[in-house]
Coordinates of C-alpha atoms in Angstrom, one line a residue:
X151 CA 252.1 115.0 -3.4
X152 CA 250.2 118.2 -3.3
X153 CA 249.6 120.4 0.0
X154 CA 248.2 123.5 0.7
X155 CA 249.2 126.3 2.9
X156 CA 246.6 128.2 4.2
X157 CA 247.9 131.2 6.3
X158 CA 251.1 133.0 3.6
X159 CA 252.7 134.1 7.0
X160 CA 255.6 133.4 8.9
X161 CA 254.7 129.5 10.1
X162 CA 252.7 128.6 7.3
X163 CA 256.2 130.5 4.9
X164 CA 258.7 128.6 6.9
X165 CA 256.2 125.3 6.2
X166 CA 256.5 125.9 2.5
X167 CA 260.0 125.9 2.8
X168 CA 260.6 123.9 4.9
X169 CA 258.4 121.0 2.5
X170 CA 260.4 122.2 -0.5
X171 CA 263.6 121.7 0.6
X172 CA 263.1 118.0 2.2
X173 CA 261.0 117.1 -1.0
X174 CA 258.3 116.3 1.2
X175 CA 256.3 117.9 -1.6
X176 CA 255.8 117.7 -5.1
X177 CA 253.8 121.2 -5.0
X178 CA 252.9 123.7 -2.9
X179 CA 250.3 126.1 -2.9
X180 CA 250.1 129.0 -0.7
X181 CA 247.1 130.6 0.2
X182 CA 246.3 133.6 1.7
X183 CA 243.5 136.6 2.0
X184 CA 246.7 138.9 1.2
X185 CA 247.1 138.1 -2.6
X186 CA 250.3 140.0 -2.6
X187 CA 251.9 138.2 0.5
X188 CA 251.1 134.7 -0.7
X189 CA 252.7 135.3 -3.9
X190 CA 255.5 136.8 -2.4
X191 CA 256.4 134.1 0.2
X192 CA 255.7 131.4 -3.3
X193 CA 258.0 133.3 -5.0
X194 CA 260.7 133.7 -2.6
X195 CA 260.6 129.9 -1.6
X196 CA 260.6 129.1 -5.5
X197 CA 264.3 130.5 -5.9
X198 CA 265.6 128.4 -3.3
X199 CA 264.0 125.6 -5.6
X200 CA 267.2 125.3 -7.1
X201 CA 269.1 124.2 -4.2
X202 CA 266.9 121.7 -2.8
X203 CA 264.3 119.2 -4.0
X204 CA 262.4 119.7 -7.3
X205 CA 259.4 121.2 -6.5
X206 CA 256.7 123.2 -7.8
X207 CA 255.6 126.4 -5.8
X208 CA 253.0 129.0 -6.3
X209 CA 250.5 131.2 -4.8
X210 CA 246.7 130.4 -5.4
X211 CA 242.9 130.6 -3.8
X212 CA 241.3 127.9 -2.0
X213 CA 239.8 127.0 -4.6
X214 CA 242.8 125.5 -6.5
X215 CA 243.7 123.3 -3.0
X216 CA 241.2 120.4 -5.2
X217 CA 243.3 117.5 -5.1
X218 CA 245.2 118.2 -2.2
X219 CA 246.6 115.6 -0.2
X220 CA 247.2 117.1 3.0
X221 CA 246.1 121.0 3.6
X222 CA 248.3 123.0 6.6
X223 CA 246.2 125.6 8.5
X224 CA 248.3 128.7 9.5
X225 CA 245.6 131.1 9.1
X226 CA 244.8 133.4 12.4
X227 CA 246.1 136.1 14.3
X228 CA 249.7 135.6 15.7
X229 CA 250.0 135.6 19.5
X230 CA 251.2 138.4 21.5
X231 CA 253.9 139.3 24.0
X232 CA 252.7 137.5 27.4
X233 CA 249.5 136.2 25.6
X234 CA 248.7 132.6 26.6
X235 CA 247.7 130.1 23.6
X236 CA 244.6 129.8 25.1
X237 CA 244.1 133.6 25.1
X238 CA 243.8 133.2 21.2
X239 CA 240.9 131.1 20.9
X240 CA 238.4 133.7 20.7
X241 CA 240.2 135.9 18.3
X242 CA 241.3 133.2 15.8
X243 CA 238.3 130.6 16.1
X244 CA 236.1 133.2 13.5
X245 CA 238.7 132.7 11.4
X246 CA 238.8 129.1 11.3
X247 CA 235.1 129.1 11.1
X248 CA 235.7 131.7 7.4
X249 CA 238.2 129.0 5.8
X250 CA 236.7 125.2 6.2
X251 CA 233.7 125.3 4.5
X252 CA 236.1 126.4 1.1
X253 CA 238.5 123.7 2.1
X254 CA 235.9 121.0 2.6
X255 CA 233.8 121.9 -0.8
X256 CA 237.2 121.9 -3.2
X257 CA 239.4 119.0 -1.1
X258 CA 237.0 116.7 0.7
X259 CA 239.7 114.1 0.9
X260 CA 242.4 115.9 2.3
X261 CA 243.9 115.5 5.8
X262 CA 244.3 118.7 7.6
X263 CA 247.2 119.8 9.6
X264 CA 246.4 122.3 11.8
X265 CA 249.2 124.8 13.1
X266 CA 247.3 128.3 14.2
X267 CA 247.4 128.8 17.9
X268 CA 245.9 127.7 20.4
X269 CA 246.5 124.5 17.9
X270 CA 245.1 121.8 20.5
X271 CA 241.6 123.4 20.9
X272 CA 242.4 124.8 17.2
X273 CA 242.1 121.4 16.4
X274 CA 239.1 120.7 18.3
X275 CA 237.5 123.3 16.3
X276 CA 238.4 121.7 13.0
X277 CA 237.3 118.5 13.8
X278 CA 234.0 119.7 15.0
X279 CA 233.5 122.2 12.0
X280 CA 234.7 119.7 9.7
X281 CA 233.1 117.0 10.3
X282 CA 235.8 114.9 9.1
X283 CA 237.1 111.8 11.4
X284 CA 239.8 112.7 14.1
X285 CA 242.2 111.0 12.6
X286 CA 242.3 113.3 9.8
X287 CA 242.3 116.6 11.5
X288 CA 245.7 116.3 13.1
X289 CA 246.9 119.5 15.1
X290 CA 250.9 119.7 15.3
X291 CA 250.6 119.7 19.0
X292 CA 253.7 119.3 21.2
X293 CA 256.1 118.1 18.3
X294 CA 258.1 121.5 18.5
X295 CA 257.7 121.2 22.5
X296 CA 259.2 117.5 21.8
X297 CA 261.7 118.5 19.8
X298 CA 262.9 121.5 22.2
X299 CA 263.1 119.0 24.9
X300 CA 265.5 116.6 23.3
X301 CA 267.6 120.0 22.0
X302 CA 267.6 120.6 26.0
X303 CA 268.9 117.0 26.5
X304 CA 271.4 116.5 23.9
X305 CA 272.9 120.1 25.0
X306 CA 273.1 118.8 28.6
X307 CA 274.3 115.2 27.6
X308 CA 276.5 116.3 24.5
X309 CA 274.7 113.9 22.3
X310 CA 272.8 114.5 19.1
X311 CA 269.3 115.0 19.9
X312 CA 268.2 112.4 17.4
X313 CA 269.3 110.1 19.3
X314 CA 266.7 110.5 22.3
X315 CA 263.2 109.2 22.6
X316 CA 261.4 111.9 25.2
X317 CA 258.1 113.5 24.1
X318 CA 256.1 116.3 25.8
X319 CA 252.6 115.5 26.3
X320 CA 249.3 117.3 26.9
X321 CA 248.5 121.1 25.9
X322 CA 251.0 122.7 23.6
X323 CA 251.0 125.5 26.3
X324 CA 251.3 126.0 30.2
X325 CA 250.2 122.4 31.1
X326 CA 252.3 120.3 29.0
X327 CA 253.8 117.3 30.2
X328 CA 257.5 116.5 30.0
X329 CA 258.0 112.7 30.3
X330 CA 261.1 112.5 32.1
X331 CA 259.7 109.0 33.4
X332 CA 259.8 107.1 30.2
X333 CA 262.7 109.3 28.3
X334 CA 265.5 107.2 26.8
X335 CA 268.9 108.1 25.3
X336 CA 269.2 105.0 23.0
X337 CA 267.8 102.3 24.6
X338 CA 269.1 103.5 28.0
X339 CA 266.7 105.7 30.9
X340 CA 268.0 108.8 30.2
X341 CA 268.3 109.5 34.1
X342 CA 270.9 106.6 34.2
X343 CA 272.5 107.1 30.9
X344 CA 273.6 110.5 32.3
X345 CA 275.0 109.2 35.4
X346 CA 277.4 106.7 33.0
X347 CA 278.3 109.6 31.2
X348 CA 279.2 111.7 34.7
X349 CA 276.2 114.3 33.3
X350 CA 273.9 113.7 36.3
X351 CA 270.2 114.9 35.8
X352 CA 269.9 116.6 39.2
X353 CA 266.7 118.3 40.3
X354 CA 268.4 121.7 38.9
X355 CA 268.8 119.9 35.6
X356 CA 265.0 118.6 35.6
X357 CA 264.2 122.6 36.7
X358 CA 266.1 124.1 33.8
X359 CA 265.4 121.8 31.3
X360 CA 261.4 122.5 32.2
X361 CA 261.5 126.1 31.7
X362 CA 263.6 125.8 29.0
X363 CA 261.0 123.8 27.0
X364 CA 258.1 125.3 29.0
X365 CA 258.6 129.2 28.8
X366 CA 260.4 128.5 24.9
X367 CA 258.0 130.1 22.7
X368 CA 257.2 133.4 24.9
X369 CA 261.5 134.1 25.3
X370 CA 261.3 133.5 21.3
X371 CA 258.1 135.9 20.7
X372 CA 259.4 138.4 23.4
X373 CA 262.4 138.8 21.1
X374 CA 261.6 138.5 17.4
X375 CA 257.6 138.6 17.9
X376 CA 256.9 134.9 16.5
X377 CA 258.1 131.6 16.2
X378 CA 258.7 129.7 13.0
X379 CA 261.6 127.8 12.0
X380 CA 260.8 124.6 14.5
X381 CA 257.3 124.4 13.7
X382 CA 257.9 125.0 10.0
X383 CA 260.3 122.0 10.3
X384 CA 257.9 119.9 12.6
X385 CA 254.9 120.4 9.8
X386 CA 257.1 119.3 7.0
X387 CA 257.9 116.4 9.4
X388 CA 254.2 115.5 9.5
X389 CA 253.6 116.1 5.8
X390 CA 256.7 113.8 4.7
X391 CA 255.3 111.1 7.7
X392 CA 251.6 111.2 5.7
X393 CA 253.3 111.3 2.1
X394 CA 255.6 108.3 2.7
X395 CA 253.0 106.2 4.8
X396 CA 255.9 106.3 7.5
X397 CA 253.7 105.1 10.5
X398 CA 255.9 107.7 12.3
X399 CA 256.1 108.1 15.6
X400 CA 255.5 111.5 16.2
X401 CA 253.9 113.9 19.0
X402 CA 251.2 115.4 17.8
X403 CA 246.9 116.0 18.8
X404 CA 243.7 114.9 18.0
X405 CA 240.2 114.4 19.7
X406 CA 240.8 111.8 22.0
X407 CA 238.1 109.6 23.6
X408 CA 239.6 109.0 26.8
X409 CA 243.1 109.7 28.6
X410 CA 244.4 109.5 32.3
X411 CA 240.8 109.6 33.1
X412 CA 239.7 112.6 30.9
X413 CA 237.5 112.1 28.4
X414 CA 236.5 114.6 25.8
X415 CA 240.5 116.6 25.4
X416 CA 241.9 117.7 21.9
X417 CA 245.7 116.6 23.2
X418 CA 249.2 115.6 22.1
X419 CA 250.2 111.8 22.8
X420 CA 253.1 109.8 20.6
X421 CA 250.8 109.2 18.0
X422 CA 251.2 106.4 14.7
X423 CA 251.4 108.4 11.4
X424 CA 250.6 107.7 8.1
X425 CA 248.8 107.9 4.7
X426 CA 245.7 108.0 6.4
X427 CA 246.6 110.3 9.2
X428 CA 246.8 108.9 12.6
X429 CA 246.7 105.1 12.7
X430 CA 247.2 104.5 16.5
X431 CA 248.7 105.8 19.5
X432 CA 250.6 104.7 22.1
X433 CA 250.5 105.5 26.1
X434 CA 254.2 106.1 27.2
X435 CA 255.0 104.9 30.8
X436 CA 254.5 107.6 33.3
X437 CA 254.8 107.9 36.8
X438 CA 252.2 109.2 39.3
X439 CA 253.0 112.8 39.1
X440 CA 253.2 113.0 35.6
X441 CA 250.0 110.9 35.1
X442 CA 248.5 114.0 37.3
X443 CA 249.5 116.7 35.4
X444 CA 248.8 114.8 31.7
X445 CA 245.1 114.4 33.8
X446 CA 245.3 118.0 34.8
X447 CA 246.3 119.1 31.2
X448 CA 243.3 116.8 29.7
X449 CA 240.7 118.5 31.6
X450 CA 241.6 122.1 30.8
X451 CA 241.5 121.5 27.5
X452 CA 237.8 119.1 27.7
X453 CA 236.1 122.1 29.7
X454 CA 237.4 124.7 27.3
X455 CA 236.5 122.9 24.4
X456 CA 233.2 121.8 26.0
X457 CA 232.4 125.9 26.6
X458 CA 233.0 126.4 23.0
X459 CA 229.4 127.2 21.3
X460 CA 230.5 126.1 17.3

């Protein structure tokens, strides 16, 4: 399967590799405005070819995406120290607006997977400049936020993090939505799984575990100025989901019609993927606090997508 990387730096790099060494890719191209950088990161991926999947990886323009399957978005300005995900919109919305007219003249058919921050109104501004369906405009929304909650749980449970079924709903930002209400460890509620297990989830435990998942990327870009390696891992997780028609279940955003109440929201819910993008969704249970926030989190996203003059 061929996918393009649009974006040569540090998330849409850690994609690439990420792709090449699950085989979740038969090639790769990675595009970028800096020649030198994309060829660079293709090159440096391409020796680690040898210890992973057979794959082929280069650097190329747009132009050379014809064909592609699924393109990945990474293109934008990175966010700053303290800067909220919503702070970005303005600076990196001129440069989506730059790079999907190219995309949509040489790869009509491809789905695009959109990873620049803020991704869920990112995503909204795909779809809309698009033109393309929502199911094929799929923003990686709170998989990484997902994923760091289970990390949280397994680490507080000692149990492999695989083994839990808890998504984060919502913004992939300030207003997400951790459903502690549906959350299972097996096929247990994780709240009584941990009291078998004498690892109680006490209000402390629900406290930490928030800001742990919550306040993640800003600790990460505080020290080392980005984050990469978990998204990297969560695109290639999308890609190999679309590539093997998986019908995954996976936590990711689209335009959605209508949720809690809110109509009009790019958001994340545990969404059905495969070949054709998203195929369905699903509504995890939630109780009435969390069914206020995911509201809450819908309609800051609807009336900043519904300022935004595209």
């Amino acid at each position: 399967m061929k996918v393009g990387i649009v974006g040569a730096g540090a998330v849409g790099a850690q994609a690439g590799f990420a792709l090449a060494m699950t085989g979740a890719a038969s090639e790769i191209l990675l595009c970028d405005k800096n020649a030198a950088l994309a060829q660079a990161q293709a090159e440096d991926i391409a020796h680690a070819v040898p210890f992973g999947a057979p794959v082929t990886v280069r650097a190329a323009e747009i132009a050379a995406l014809e064909g592609a399957r699924v393109v990945i978005l990474a293109a934008g300005v990175s966010q700053k120290p303290g800067e909220t995900r919503l702070a970005l919109l303005e600076r990196n919305a001129q440069v989506f607006a730059a790079i999907l007219g190219e995309i949509g003249r040489v790869a009509p058919e491809a789905i695009l997977l959109i990873a620049t921050n803020p991704v869920d109104i990112m995503t909204d501004i795909a779809t809309r400049l698009s033109g393309l369906p929502p199911e094929r405009v799929i923003g990686s929304g709170t998989i990484l936020d997902t994923a760091r909650f289970r990390s949280l749980l397994g680490r507080h449970l000692d149990v492999a993090p695989q083994s839990f079924h808890a998504y984060v709903l919502g913004e992939h930002g300030d207003s997400e939505v951790l459903a502690w209400s549906s959350a299972r460890a097996g096929t247990v509620p994780v709240r009584a799984f941990a009291e078998q297990i004498g690892r109680p989830i006490t209000p402390q435990v629900v406290a930490g575990i928030d800001e742990g998942v919550r306040r993640a990327a800003y600790r990460i870009i505080e020290g080392k100025g980005a984050t990469w390696f978990g998204i990297g891992a969560g695109l290639a997780r999308i890609v190999r989901a679309i590539g093997g028609n998986e019908r995954a279940v996976l936590s990711v955003s689209i335009r959605t019609p209508e949720v809690a109440g809110v109509t009009g929201a790019t958001l994340s819910l545990p969404r059905i993927v495969g070949a054709g993008g998203i195929v369905g969704e699903l509504i995890p249970e939630l109780d009435a606090q969390e069914t206020r926030a995911l509201a809450a989190s819908a309609r800051l996203l609807a009336e900043t997508s519904a300022e935004l003059r595209i």
